[in-house]
């Protein structure tokens, strides 16, 4: 079988997903739970993310249709479903409840946050302005940071309300859990200037 590199791990419940790159081959999605191992997606699939509230669903980027598209696998029924078909480059998919968020390259060269509603089957852009460099999602919260010392925004998924929570912030990566936001940044300030 040879050596393989495992990157971009995602853990939820008793399930772990990772991007597996066997020596000399394209990456693929590797999923392990207490009872089994599964390989999902076409060659080149990457960036798996399990729903942190429901480990029965996984999203990832899959190039199998000729462009990077977002796919979801439901471990409950065994079905994999393509969620997007825009043909534009995408990355960083996240899933929480009925929502799937990802970054998508726009015609102006910026990456913006797109939000897919699993119930309605629709996708809409929810960010604008400077290019989104990082994103995190958990429960009812979707957060994203923009490059160039700009800001971090938070969207409440239930209401659609978006607010700026950090300014002057050059976020390199972030994660959110409950009331906690962890971010690696070069500098930041609170919206009131502190």
CSV table of C-alpha atoms in Angstrom, one decimal:
chain,number,residue,atom,x,y,z
A,1,UNK,CA,0.0,0.0,0.0
A,2,UNK,CA,2.9,2.5,0.6
A,3,UNK,CA,3.0,5.7,2.6
A,4,UNK,CA,0.2,8.2,2.7
A,5,UNK,CA,0.0,11.8,4.0
A,6,UNK,CA,-3.1,12.7,6.1
A,7,UNK,CA,-4.1,16.4,6.2
A,8,UNK,CA,-7.0,18.6,7.0
A,9,UNK,CA,-8.6,16.4,9.7
A,10,UNK,CA,-12.2,16.9,10.8
A,11,UNK,CA,-13.6,15.2,13.9
A,12,UNK,CA,-17.2,14.8,15.0
A,13,UNK,CA,-18.7,12.2,17.3
A,14,UNK,CA,-17.0,8.8,16.6
A,15,UNK,CA,-16.0,9.8,13.1
A,16,UNK,CA,-12.8,11.2,11.7
A,17,UNK,CA,-12.4,12.5,8.1
A,18,UNK,CA,-9.1,13.6,6.5
A,19,UNK,CA,-7.6,14.4,3.1
A,20,UNK,CA,-5.5,11.3,2.3
A,21,UNK,CA,-2.7,11.6,-0.3
A,22,UNK,CA,-1.1,8.2,-1.1
A,23,UNK,CA,2.5,8.4,-2.4
A,24,UNK,CA,2.4,9.4,-6.0
A,25,UNK,CA,-1.4,9.6,-6.2
A,26,UNK,CA,-4.0,12.4,-6.1
A,27,UNK,CA,-5.7,13.2,-2.7
A,28,UNK,CA,-8.9,11.6,-1.7
A,29,UNK,CA,-11.3,11.7,1.3
A,30,UNK,CA,-10.6,9.1,4.0
A,31,UNK,CA,-13.3,8.5,6.7
A,32,UNK,CA,-12.8,6.3,9.7
A,33,UNK,CA,-15.4,5.5,12.4
A,34,UNK,CA,-15.5,2.8,15.1
A,35,UNK,CA,-16.7,0.2,12.7
A,36,UNK,CA,-15.4,1.0,9.2
A,37,UNK,CA,-13.1,2.9,6.8
A,38,UNK,CA,-14.5,4.6,3.7
A,39,UNK,CA,-12.9,6.4,0.7
A,40,UNK,CA,-15.2,9.1,-0.7
A,41,UNK,CA,-15.0,11.4,-3.7
A,42,UNK,CA,-13.1,11.3,-7.0
A,43,UNK,CA,-9.3,11.5,-7.2
A,44,UNK,CA,-8.2,15.0,-6.2
A,45,UNK,CA,-11.0,15.4,-3.6
A,46,UNK,CA,-9.9,17.5,-0.6
A,47,UNK,CA,-10.8,19.6,2.4
A,48,UNK,CA,-13.3,17.3,4.2
A,49,UNK,CA,-15.4,18.9,7.0
A,50,UNK,CA,-17.8,17.0,9.3
A,51,UNK,CA,-20.9,18.7,10.8
A,52,UNK,CA,-19.7,19.3,14.3
A,53,UNK,CA,-23.3,18.9,15.6
A,54,UNK,CA,-24.2,15.8,13.5
A,55,UNK,CA,-21.3,13.5,12.5
A,56,UNK,CA,-23.6,11.8,9.9
A,57,UNK,CA,-22.8,14.4,7.3
A,58,UNK,CA,-19.6,15.4,5.5
A,59,UNK,CA,-18.8,18.1,2.9
A,60,UNK,CA,-15.7,18.4,0.7
A,61,UNK,CA,-14.3,19.8,-2.5
A,62,UNK,CA,-14.4,17.4,-5.5
A,63,UNK,CA,-12.9,18.1,-8.9
A,64,UNK,CA,-14.6,15.0,-10.6
A,65,UNK,CA,-17.0,17.1,-12.7
A,66,UNK,CA,-14.2,19.0,-14.3
A,67,UNK,CA,-14.3,21.9,-11.7
A,68,UNK,CA,-14.0,22.2,-8.0
A,69,UNK,CA,-17.5,21.7,-6.6
A,70,UNK,CA,-18.9,21.1,-3.1
A,71,UNK,CA,-20.2,17.6,-2.4
A,72,UNK,CA,-22.0,16.2,0.7
A,73,UNK,CA,-22.1,12.6,1.9
A,74,UNK,CA,-24.9,11.4,4.3
A,75,UNK,CA,-23.7,8.4,6.3
A,76,UNK,CA,-27.2,7.7,7.4
A,77,UNK,CA,-28.5,6.8,3.9
A,78,UNK,CA,-25.1,6.3,2.2
A,79,UNK,CA,-25.7,8.9,-0.5
A,80,UNK,CA,-23.2,11.5,-1.9
A,81,UNK,CA,-24.7,14.6,-3.5
A,82,UNK,CA,-23.2,17.4,-5.6
A,83,UNK,CA,-24.4,20.7,-4.0
A,84,UNK,CA,-22.8,23.2,-6.4
A,85,UNK,CA,-22.3,23.4,-10.2
A,86,UNK,CA,-21.0,27.0,-10.9
A,87,UNK,CA,-17.7,25.9,-12.4
A,88,UNK,CA,-15.9,28.6,-10.3
A,89,UNK,CA,-13.0,27.6,-7.9
A,90,UNK,CA,-14.1,26.9,-4.4
A,91,UNK,CA,-12.5,25.9,-1.1
A,92,UNK,CA,-12.9,25.6,2.7
A,93,UNK,CA,-16.4,24.0,2.9
A,94,UNK,CA,-18.1,23.8,6.3
A,95,UNK,CA,-21.4,22.3,7.3
A,96,UNK,CA,-23.6,23.1,10.3
A,97,UNK,CA,-27.2,21.9,10.5
A,98,UNK,CA,-29.1,22.9,7.3
A,99,UNK,CA,-26.3,25.1,6.0
A,100,UNK,CA,-23.1,24.6,4.0
A,101,UNK,CA,-20.7,27.5,3.6
A,102,UNK,CA,-17.6,27.8,1.3
A,103,UNK,CA,-15.4,30.3,-0.3
A,104,UNK,CA,-15.9,30.9,-4.0
A,105,UNK,CA,-13.8,32.8,-6.5
A,106,UNK,CA,-15.6,35.8,-8.1
A,107,UNK,CA,-15.1,37.5,-11.4
A,108,UNK,CA,-13.3,40.4,-9.7
A,109,UNK,CA,-10.6,38.0,-8.4
A,110,UNK,CA,-11.8,38.0,-4.8
A,111,UNK,CA,-13.0,35.0,-2.8
A,112,UNK,CA,-16.4,35.5,-1.1
A,113,UNK,CA,-18.5,33.4,1.2
A,114,UNK,CA,-21.3,31.5,-0.4
A,115,UNK,CA,-24.0,29.9,1.8
A,116,UNK,CA,-26.0,26.9,0.6
A,117,UNK,CA,-29.4,26.1,2.2
A,118,UNK,CA,-29.8,22.3,2.2
A,119,UNK,CA,-33.6,22.6,2.8
A,120,UNK,CA,-34.3,25.0,-0.1
A,121,UNK,CA,-31.4,23.8,-2.3
A,122,UNK,CA,-30.3,27.4,-3.0
A,123,UNK,CA,-26.9,29.1,-2.7
A,124,UNK,CA,-26.3,32.9,-2.1
A,125,UNK,CA,-23.3,35.1,-1.6
A,126,UNK,CA,-23.2,36.5,2.0
A,127,UNK,CA,-20.0,38.5,1.9
A,128,UNK,CA,-18.7,41.3,-0.3
A,129,UNK,CA,-15.7,43.6,-0.4
A,130,UNK,CA,-12.1,42.5,0.3
A,131,UNK,CA,-11.2,38.9,-0.4
A,132,UNK,CA,-12.2,36.4,2.3
A,133,UNK,CA,-9.1,34.6,3.6
A,134,UNK,CA,-10.5,32.3,6.3
A,135,UNK,CA,-13.8,31.1,7.5
A,136,UNK,CA,-15.3,29.1,10.4
A,137,UNK,CA,-18.8,27.7,11.2
A,138,UNK,CA,-20.4,26.2,14.2
A,139,UNK,CA,-24.0,25.9,15.4
A,140,UNK,CA,-25.8,29.1,14.4
A,141,UNK,CA,-22.6,31.1,13.6
A,142,UNK,CA,-20.7,31.6,10.4
A,143,UNK,CA,-17.6,33.8,10.7
A,144,UNK,CA,-15.1,35.0,8.1
A,145,UNK,CA,-12.0,37.1,8.0
A,146,UNK,CA,-10.7,39.3,5.2
A,147,UNK,CA,-7.1,39.9,4.3
A,148,UNK,CA,-5.1,43.1,4.3
A,149,UNK,CA,-5.9,44.1,7.9
A,150,UNK,CA,-9.6,44.4,7.3
A,151,UNK,CA,-12.1,42.7,9.6
A,152,UNK,CA,-13.9,39.6,10.9
A,153,UNK,CA,-17.7,39.3,10.3
A,154,UNK,CA,-20.2,37.0,12.0
A,155,UNK,CA,-23.5,35.9,10.5
A,156,UNK,CA,-26.2,34.4,12.6
A,157,UNK,CA,-27.6,31.6,10.3
A,158,UNK,CA,-31.1,31.6,11.9
A,159,UNK,CA,-31.7,35.3,11.4
A,160,UNK,CA,-29.4,36.2,8.5
A,161,UNK,CA,-28.0,39.2,10.5
A,162,UNK,CA,-24.3,40.0,9.9
A,163,UNK,CA,-22.1,42.2,12.1
A,164,UNK,CA,-18.5,43.1,12.2
A,165,UNK,CA,-16.9,41.7,15.4
A,166,UNK,CA,-13.2,42.6,14.9
A,167,UNK,CA,-11.6,45.4,12.9
A,168,UNK,CA,-8.0,46.1,11.8
A,169,UNK,CA,-7.7,42.3,11.8
A,170,UNK,CA,-5.6,40.3,9.4
A,171,UNK,CA,-6.9,36.8,10.2
A,172,UNK,CA,-4.7,33.9,8.9
A,173,UNK,CA,-6.9,31.1,10.3
A,174,UNK,CA,-9.8,30.7,12.7
A,175,UNK,CA,-12.1,28.3,14.4
A,176,UNK,CA,-15.3,28.8,16.5
A,177,UNK,CA,-17.0,26.6,19.1
A,178,UNK,CA,-19.8,27.8,21.3
A,179,UNK,CA,-19.1,31.3,22.4
A,180,UNK,CA,-15.3,31.0,21.6
A,181,UNK,CA,-13.5,32.3,18.6
A,182,UNK,CA,-9.9,31.4,18.1
A,183,UNK,CA,-7.9,33.2,15.5
A,184,UNK,CA,-4.3,33.6,14.4
A,185,UNK,CA,-3.8,37.2,13.5
A,186,UNK,CA,-1.1,39.8,13.0
A,187,UNK,CA,-3.2,42.5,14.8
A,188,UNK,CA,-6.7,43.4,15.7
A,189,UNK,CA,-9.0,45.8,17.5
A,190,UNK,CA,-12.6,45.6,18.8
A,191,UNK,CA,-15.2,47.6,16.8
A,192,UNK,CA,-15.2,50.3,19.6
A,193,UNK,CA,-11.5,50.9,19.0
A,194,UNK,CA,-10.1,49.0,22.0
